[in-house]
Tab-separated table of C-alpha atoms and ligand atoms in Angstrom:
chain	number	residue	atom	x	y	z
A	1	UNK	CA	68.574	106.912	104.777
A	2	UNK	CA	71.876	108.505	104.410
A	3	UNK	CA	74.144	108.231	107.750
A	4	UNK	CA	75.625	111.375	108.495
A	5	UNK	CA	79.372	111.442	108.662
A	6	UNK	CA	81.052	111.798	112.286
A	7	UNK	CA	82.644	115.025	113.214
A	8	UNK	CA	86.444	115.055	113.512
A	9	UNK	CA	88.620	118.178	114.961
A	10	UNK	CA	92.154	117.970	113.008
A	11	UNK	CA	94.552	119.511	115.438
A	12	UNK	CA	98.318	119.881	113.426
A	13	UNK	CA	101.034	121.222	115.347
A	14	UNK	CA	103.277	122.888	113.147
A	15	UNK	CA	105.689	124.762	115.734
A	16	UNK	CA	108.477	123.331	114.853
A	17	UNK	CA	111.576	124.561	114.000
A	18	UNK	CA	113.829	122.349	112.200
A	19	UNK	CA	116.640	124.774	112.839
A	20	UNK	CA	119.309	121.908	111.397
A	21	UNK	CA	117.494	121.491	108.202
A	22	UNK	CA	117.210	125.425	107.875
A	23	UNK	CA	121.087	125.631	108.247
A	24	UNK	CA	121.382	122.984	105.873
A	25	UNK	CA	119.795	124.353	103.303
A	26	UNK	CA	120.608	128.173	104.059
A	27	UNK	CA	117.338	129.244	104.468
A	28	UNK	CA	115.480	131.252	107.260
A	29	UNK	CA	112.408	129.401	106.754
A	30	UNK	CA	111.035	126.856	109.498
A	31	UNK	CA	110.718	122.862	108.800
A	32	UNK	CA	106.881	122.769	108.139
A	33	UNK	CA	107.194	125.605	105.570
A	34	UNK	CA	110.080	124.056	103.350
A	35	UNK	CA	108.911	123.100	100.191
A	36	UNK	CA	108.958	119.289	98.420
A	37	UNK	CA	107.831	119.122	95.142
A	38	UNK	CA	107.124	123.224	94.829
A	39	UNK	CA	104.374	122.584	97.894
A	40	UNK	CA	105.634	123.292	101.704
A	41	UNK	CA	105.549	120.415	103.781
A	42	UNK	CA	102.618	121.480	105.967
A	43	UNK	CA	100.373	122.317	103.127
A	44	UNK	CA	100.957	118.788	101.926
A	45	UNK	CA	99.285	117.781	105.005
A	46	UNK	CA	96.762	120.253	105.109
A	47	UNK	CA	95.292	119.280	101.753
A	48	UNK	CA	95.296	115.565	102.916
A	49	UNK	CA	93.225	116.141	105.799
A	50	UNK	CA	90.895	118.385	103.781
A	51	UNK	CA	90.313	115.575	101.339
A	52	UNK	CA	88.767	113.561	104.447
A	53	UNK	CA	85.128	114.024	104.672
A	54	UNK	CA	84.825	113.219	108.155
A	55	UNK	CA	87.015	116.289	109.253
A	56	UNK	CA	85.056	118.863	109.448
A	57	UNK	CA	87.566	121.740	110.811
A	58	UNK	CA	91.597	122.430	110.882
A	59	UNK	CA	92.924	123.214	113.277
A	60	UNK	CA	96.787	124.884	113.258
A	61	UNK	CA	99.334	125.643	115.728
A	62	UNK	CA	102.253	127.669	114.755
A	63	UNK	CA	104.824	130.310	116.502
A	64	UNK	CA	102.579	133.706	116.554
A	65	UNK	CA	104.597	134.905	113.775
A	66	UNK	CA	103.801	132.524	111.467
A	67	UNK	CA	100.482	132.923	111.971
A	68	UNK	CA	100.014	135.093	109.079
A	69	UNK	CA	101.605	132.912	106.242
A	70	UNK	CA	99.497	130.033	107.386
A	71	UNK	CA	96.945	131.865	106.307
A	72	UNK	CA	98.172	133.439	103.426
A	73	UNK	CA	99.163	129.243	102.610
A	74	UNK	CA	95.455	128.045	103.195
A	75	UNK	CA	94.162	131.059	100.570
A	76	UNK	CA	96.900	130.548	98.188
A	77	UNK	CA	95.862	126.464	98.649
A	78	UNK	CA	92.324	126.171	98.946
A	79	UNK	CA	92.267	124.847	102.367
A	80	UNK	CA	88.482	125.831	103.281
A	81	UNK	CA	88.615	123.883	106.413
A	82	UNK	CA	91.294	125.793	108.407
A	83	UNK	CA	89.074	127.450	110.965
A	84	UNK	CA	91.757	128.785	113.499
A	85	UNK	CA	95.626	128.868	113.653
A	86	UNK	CA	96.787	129.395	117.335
A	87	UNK	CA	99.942	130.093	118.622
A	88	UNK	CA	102.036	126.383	119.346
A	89	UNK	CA	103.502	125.852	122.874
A	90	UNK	CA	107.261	124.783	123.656
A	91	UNK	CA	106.571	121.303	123.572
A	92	UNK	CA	104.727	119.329	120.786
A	93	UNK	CA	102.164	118.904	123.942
A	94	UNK	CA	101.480	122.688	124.570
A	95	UNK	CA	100.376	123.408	120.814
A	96	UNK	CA	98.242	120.082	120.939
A	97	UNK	CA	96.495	121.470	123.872
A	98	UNK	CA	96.078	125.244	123.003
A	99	UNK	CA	94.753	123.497	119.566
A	100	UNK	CA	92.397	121.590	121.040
A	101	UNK	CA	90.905	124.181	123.322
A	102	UNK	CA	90.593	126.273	120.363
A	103	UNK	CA	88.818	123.640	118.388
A	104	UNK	CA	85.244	123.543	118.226
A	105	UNK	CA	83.032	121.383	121.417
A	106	UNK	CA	80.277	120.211	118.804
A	107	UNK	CA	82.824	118.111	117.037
A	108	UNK	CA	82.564	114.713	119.574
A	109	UNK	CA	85.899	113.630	118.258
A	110	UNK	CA	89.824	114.866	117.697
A	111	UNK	CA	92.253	113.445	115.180
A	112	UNK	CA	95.726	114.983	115.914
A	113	UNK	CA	98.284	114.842	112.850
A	114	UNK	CA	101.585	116.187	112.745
A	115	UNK	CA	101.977	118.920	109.824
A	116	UNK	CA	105.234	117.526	108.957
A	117	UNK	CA	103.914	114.033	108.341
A	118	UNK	CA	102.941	115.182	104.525
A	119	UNK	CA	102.625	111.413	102.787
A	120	UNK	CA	99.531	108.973	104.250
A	121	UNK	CA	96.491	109.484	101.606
A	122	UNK	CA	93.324	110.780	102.720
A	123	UNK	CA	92.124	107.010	101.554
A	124	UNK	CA	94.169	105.516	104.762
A	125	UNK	CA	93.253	108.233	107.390
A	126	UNK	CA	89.540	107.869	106.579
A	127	UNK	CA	90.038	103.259	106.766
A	128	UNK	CA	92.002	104.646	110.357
A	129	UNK	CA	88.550	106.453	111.039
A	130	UNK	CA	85.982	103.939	110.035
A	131	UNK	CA	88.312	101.156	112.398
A	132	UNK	CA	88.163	104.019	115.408
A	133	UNK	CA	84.831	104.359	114.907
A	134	UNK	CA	83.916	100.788	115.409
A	135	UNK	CA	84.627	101.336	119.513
A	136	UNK	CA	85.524	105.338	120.100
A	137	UNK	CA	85.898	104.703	123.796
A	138	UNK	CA	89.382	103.591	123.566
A	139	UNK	CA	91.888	105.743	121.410
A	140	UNK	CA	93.730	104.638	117.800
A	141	UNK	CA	97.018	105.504	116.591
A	142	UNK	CA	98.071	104.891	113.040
A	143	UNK	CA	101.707	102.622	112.819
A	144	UNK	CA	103.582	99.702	111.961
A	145	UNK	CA	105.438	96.745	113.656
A	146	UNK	CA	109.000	97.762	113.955
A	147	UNK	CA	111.543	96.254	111.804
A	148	UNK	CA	114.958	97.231	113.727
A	149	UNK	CA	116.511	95.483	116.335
A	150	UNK	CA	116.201	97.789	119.108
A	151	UNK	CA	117.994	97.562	122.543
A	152	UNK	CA	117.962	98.706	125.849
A	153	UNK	CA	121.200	100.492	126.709
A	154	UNK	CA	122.006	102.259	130.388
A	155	UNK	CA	125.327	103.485	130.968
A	156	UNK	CA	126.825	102.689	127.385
A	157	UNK	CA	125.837	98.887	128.580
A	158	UNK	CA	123.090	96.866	127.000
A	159	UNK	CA	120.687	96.839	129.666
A	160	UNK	CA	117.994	94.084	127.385
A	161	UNK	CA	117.177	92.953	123.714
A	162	UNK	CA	113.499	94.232	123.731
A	163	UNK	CA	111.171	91.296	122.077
A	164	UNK	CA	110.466	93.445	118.761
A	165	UNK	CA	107.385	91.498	117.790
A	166	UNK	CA	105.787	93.523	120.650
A	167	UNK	CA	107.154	96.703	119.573
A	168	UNK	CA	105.695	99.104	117.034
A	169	UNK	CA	106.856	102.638	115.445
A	170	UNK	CA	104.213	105.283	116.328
A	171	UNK	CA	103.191	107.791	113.966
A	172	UNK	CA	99.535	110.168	113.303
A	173	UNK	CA	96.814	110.193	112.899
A	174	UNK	CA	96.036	109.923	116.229
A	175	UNK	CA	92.229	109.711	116.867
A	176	UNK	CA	90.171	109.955	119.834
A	177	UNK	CA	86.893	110.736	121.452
A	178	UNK	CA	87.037	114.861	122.356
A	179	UNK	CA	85.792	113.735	126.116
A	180	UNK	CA	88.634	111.831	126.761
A	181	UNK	CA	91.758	114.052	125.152
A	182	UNK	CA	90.528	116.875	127.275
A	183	UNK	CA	90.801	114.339	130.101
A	184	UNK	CA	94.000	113.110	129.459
A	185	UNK	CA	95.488	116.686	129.315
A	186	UNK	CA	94.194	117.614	131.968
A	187	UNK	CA	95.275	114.851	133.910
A	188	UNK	CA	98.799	115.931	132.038
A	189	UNK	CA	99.143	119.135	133.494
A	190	UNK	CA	97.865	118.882	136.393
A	191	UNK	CA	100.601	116.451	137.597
A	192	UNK	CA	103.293	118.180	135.081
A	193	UNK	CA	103.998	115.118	133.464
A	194	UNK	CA	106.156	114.279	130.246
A	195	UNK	CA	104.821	112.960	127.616
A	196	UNK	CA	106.014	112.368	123.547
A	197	UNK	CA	102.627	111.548	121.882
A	198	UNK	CA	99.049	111.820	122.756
A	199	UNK	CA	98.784	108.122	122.819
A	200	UNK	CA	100.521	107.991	126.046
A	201	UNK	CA	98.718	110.667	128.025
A	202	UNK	CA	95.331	108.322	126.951
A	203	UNK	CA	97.444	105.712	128.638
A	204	UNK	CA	98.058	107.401	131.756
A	205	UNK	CA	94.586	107.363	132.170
A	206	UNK	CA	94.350	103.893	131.186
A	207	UNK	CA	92.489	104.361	128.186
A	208	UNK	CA	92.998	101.094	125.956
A	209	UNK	CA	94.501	102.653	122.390
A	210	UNK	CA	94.292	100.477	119.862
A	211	UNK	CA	96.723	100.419	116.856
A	212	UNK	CA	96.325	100.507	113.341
A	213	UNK	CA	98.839	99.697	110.648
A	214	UNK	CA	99.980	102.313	107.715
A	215	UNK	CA	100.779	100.234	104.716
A	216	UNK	CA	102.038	103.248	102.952
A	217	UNK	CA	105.132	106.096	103.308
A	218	UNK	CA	104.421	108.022	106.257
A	219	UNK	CA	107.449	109.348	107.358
A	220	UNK	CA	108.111	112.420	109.758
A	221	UNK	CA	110.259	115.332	108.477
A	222	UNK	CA	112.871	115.611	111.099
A	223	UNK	CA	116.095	115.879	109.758
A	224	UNK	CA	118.024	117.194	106.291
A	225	UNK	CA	118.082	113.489	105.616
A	226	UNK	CA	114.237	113.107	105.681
A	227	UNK	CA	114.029	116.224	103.674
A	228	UNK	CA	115.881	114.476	100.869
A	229	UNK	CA	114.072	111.220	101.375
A	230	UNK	CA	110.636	113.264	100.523
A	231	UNK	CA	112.300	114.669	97.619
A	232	UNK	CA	113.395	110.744	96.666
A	233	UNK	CA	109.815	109.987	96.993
A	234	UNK	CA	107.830	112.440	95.365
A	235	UNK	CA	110.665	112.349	92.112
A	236	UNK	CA	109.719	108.204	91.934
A	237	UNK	CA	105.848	109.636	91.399
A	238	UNK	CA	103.958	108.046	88.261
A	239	UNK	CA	102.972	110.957	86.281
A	240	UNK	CA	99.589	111.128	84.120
A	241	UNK	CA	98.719	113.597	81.725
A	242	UNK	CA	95.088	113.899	79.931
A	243	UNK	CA	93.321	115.925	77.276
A	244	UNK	CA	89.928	117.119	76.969
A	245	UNK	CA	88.026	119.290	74.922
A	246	UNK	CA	84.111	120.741	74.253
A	247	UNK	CA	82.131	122.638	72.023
A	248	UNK	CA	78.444	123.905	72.198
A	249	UNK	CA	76.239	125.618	69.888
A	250	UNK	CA	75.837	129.161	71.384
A	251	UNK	CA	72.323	130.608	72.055
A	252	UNK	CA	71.046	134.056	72.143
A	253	UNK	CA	69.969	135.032	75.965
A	254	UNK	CA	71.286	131.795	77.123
A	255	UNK	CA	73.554	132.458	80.421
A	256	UNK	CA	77.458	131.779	79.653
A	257	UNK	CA	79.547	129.945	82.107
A	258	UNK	CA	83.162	129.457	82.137
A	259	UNK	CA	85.173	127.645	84.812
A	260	UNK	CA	82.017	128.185	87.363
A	261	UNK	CA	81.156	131.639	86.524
A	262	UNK	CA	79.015	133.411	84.953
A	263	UNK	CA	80.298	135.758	82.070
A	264	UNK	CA	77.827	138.279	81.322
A	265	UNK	CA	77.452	137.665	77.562
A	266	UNK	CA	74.447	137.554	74.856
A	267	UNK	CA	74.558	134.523	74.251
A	268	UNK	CA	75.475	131.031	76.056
A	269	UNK	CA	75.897	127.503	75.909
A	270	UNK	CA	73.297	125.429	74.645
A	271	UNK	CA	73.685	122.598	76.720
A	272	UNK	CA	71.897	119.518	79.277
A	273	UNK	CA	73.996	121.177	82.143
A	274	UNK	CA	75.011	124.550	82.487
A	275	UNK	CA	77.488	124.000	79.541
A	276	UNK	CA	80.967	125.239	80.667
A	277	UNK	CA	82.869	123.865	77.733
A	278	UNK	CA	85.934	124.727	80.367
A	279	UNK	CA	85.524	122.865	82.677
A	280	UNK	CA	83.727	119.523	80.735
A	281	UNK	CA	87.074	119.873	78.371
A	282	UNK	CA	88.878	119.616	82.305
A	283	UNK	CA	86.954	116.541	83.366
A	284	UNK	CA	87.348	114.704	80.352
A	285	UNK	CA	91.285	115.452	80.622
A	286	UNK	CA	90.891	114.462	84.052
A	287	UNK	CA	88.782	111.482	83.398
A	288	UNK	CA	91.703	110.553	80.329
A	289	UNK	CA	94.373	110.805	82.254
A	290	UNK	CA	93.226	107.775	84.067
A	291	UNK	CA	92.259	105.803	81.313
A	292	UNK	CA	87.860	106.041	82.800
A	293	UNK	CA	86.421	107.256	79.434
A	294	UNK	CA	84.677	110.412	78.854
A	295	UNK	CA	82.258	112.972	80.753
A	296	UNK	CA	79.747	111.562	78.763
A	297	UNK	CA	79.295	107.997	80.299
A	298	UNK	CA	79.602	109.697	83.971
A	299	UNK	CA	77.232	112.321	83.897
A	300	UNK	CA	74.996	111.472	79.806
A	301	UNK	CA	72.706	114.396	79.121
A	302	UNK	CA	70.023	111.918	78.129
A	303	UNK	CA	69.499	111.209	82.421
A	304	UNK	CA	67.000	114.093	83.895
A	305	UNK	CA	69.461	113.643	86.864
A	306	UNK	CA	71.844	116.162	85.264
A	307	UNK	CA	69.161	118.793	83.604
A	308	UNK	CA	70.643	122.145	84.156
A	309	UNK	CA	72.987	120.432	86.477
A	310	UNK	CA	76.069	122.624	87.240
A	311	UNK	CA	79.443	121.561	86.058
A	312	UNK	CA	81.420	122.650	89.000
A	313	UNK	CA	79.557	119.479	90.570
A	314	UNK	CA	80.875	117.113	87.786
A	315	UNK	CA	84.233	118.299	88.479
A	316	UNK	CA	83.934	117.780	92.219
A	317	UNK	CA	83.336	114.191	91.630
A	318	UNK	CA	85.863	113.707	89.104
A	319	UNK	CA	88.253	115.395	92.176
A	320	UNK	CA	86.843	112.530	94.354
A	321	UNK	CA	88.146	109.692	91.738
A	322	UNK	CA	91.652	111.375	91.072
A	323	UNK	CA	91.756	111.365	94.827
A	324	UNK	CA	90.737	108.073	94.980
A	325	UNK	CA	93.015	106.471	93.124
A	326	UNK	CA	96.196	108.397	95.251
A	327	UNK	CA	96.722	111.099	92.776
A	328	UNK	CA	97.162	114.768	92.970
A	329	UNK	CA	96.873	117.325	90.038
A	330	UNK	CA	99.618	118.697	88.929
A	331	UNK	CA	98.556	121.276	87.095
A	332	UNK	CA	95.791	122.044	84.390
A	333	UNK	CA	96.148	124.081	81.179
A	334	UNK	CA	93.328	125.375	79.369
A	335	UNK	CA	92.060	127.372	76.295
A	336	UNK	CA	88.777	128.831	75.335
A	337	UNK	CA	87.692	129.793	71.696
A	338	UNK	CA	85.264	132.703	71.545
A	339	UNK	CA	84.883	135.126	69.099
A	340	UNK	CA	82.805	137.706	71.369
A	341	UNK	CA	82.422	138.534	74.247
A	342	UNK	CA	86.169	138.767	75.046
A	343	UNK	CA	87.358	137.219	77.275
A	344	UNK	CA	90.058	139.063	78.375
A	345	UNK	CA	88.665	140.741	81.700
A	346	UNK	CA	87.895	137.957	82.534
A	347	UNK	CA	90.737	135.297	81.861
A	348	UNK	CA	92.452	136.092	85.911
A	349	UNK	CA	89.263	135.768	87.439
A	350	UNK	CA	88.189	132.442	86.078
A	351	UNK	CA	91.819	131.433	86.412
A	352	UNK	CA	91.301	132.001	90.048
A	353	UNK	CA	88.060	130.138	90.200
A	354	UNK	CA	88.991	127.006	89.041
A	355	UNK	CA	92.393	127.242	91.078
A	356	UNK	CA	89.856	127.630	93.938
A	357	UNK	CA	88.004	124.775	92.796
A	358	UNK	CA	90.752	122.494	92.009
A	359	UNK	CA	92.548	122.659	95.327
A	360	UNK	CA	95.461	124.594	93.687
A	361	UNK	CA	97.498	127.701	93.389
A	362	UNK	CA	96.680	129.574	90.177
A	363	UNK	CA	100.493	129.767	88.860
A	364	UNK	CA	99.158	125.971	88.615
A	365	UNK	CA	96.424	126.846	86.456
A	366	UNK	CA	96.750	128.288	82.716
A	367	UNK	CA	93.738	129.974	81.684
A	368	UNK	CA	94.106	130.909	77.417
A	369	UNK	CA	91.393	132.874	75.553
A	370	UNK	CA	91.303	133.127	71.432
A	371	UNK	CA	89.333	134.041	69.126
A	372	UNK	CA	88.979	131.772	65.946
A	373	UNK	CA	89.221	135.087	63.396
A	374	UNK	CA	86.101	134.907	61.715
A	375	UNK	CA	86.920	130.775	60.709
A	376	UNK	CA	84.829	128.128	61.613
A	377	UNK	CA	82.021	127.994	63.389
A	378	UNK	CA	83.703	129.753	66.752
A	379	UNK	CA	84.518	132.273	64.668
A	380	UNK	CA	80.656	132.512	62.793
A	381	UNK	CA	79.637	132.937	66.461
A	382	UNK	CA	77.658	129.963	66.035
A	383	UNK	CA	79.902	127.963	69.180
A	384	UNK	CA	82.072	128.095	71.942
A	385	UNK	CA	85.189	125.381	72.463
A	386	UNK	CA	87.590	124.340	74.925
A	387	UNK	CA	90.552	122.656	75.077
A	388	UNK	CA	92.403	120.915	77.864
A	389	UNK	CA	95.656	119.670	79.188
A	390	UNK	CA	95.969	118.209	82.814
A	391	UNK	CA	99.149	116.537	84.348
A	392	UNK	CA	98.677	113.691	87.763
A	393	UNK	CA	100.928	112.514	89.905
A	394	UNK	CA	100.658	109.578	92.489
A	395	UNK	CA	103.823	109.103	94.457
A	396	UNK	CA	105.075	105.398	94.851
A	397	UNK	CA	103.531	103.781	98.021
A	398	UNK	CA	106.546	102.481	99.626
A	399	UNK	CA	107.412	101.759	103.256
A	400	UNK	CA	110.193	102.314	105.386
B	501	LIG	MG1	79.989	119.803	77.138
């Protein structure tokens, strides 16, 4: 029997405003919606938390008037599991709280990550999960042992050397049981309290929180300096690129699919699967670019498994592996040969398909149709073909 996978709430505050890196850089735009890499910071961590299976829902909390690009982001980015953005509070606090009454009561637990935290993979929140998991009455926050010397200091005096081997720097995901957040907030504001992280409202309630360590870069984008450090890291990235390509035999009243959609047509892929020479010329770029073969030895058409099976599927599990192995697509060119239908009319809304599909904007996604003039069998009508170009990149795991 298959276990069904827990139900996590993601609550991401993302009110804040960064004003010093905004100077900085000139710009009128707030921290979480500066951009690293050509992505904004928050969409970074959006896109991580909707690559982890146990979340089930996103949760946002942003100044009212940023409500809109949020959403506008989470179209533009494929983020299917944003289910509210709410307005964020004064304190990091407030928006945790309105976020988390807006979240939804069937979900029995709440993972709280800041949206300027873009780096930990998907891979290390779900490990932070299974570990919570293992006792989900006490709390977990993701961290590492800290590595400065730090000091006590009262009036310009040191006060104490604080023993570092007991000390640790706290970051998120923080993860705990729904039950007891709402607890510990309420126990917050009823006494108007202060409090920095979620961890220590659990602890004013005496709710044991357990830690777990981040091997990787997880750092917080406070500062310009931080800014440029996520720049730093994202340029040392290993970049992949693969090729692909596919041709079937066209057949009279056969359906035609291209990047997961139907193209009304008179003929259509002959085929095991649905035959969208698009998108198996994608995963076999996908599955070359890290060096795993071809779409043949994942999904062969001799297993009944895949009979008619739809492509869009293959692709999702390719997804899963680039994911997998830490790295992100880039973007994906494409061409399709086709002497008739064309393709034009269609070209923009296939482009937008597969963007959907891929997790990515469609400037990311090239979408090329030709016809072969009469030459070869493309141009016979006798086939369809499709060629592919994809470019990955995994950024260096580095800590510190
Ligand atoms: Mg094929």
């Amino acid at each position: 029997m298959k276990m069904s996978l827990a139900k996590f709430s993601a609550i991401v505050p993302a009110a804040g405003k960064g004003s010093r890196i905004a100077r900085r850089l000139g710009t009128k735009k707030v921290k979480p919606f500066l951009e690293i890499g050509g992505v904004p910071i928050l969409v970074r961590s959006l896109k991580m938390l909707e690559q982890v299976p146990e979340v089930s829902e996103i949760i946002v909390a942003t100044a009212p008037r940023h409500r809109a690009l949020v959403l506008a982001m989470a179209r533009q980015f494929a983020i299917r599991k944003l289910r509210r953005v709410v307005a964020g509070g004064k304190t990091r606090t407030d928006s945790v709280f309105n976020a988390l009454r807006a979240s939804n009561r069937k979900c029995p637990f709440v993972l709280v990550h800041d949206g300027v935290r873009p780096f930990i993979l998907a891979a290390t929140v779900r490990k932070a999960i299974r570990c919570f998991l293992k006792d989900p009455s006490s709390g977990l926050i993701v961290g590492r042992p800290a590595i400065p010397t730090i000091k006590e200091v009262r009036s310009g005096l040191i006060a104490k050397t604080l023993d570092r081997s007991l000390l640790w720097e706290i970051e998120t995901p923080q993860i705990f049981e729904r039950e007891t957040l709402i607890r510990a907030y309420d126990h917050f504001y009823s006494r108007r309290l202060k409090a920095t992280d979620d961890a220590q409202l659990a602890e004013m309630i005496h709710v044991p929180v357990r830690t777990f360590q981040c091997e990787e870069e997880n750092m917080k984008i406070t500062t310009p300096e931080d800014l440029d450090k996520a720049g730093r890291i994202l340029d040392a990235a290993e970049f992949r690129v693969g090729t692909g390509e596919d041709r079937h035999r066209l057949k009279p009243w056969r359906p035609l699919y291209l990047g997961g959609l139907r193209v009304p047509s008179s003929a259509g892929a002959e085929a095991h699967s649905d035959g969208d020479v698009l998108i198996h010329a994608i995963v076999d770029a996908l599955l070359g670019a890290l060096g795993l073969g071809d779409i043949g030895e994942f999904f062969p058409d001799t297993d009944p498994k895949f009979k008619g099976g739809k492509s869009t599927r293959f692709l999702e599990k390719v997804l899963g592996m680039v994911r997998g192995k830490g790295f992100e697509v880039v973007n994906v060119d494409s061409t399709v040969v086709l002497e008739a239908p064309k393709l034009s009319p269609w070209k923009k809304k296939i482009q937008g398909n597969l963007a959907h599909l891929l997790g990515l904007s469609a400037d990311q996604v090239g979408v090329k149709a030709k016809t072969s003039e009469g030459l070869g069998p493309e141009g016979e009508r006798r086939s369809i073909a499709a060629h592919a170009v994809v470019s990955l990149r995994r950024k260096k795991i580095c800590c510190g």
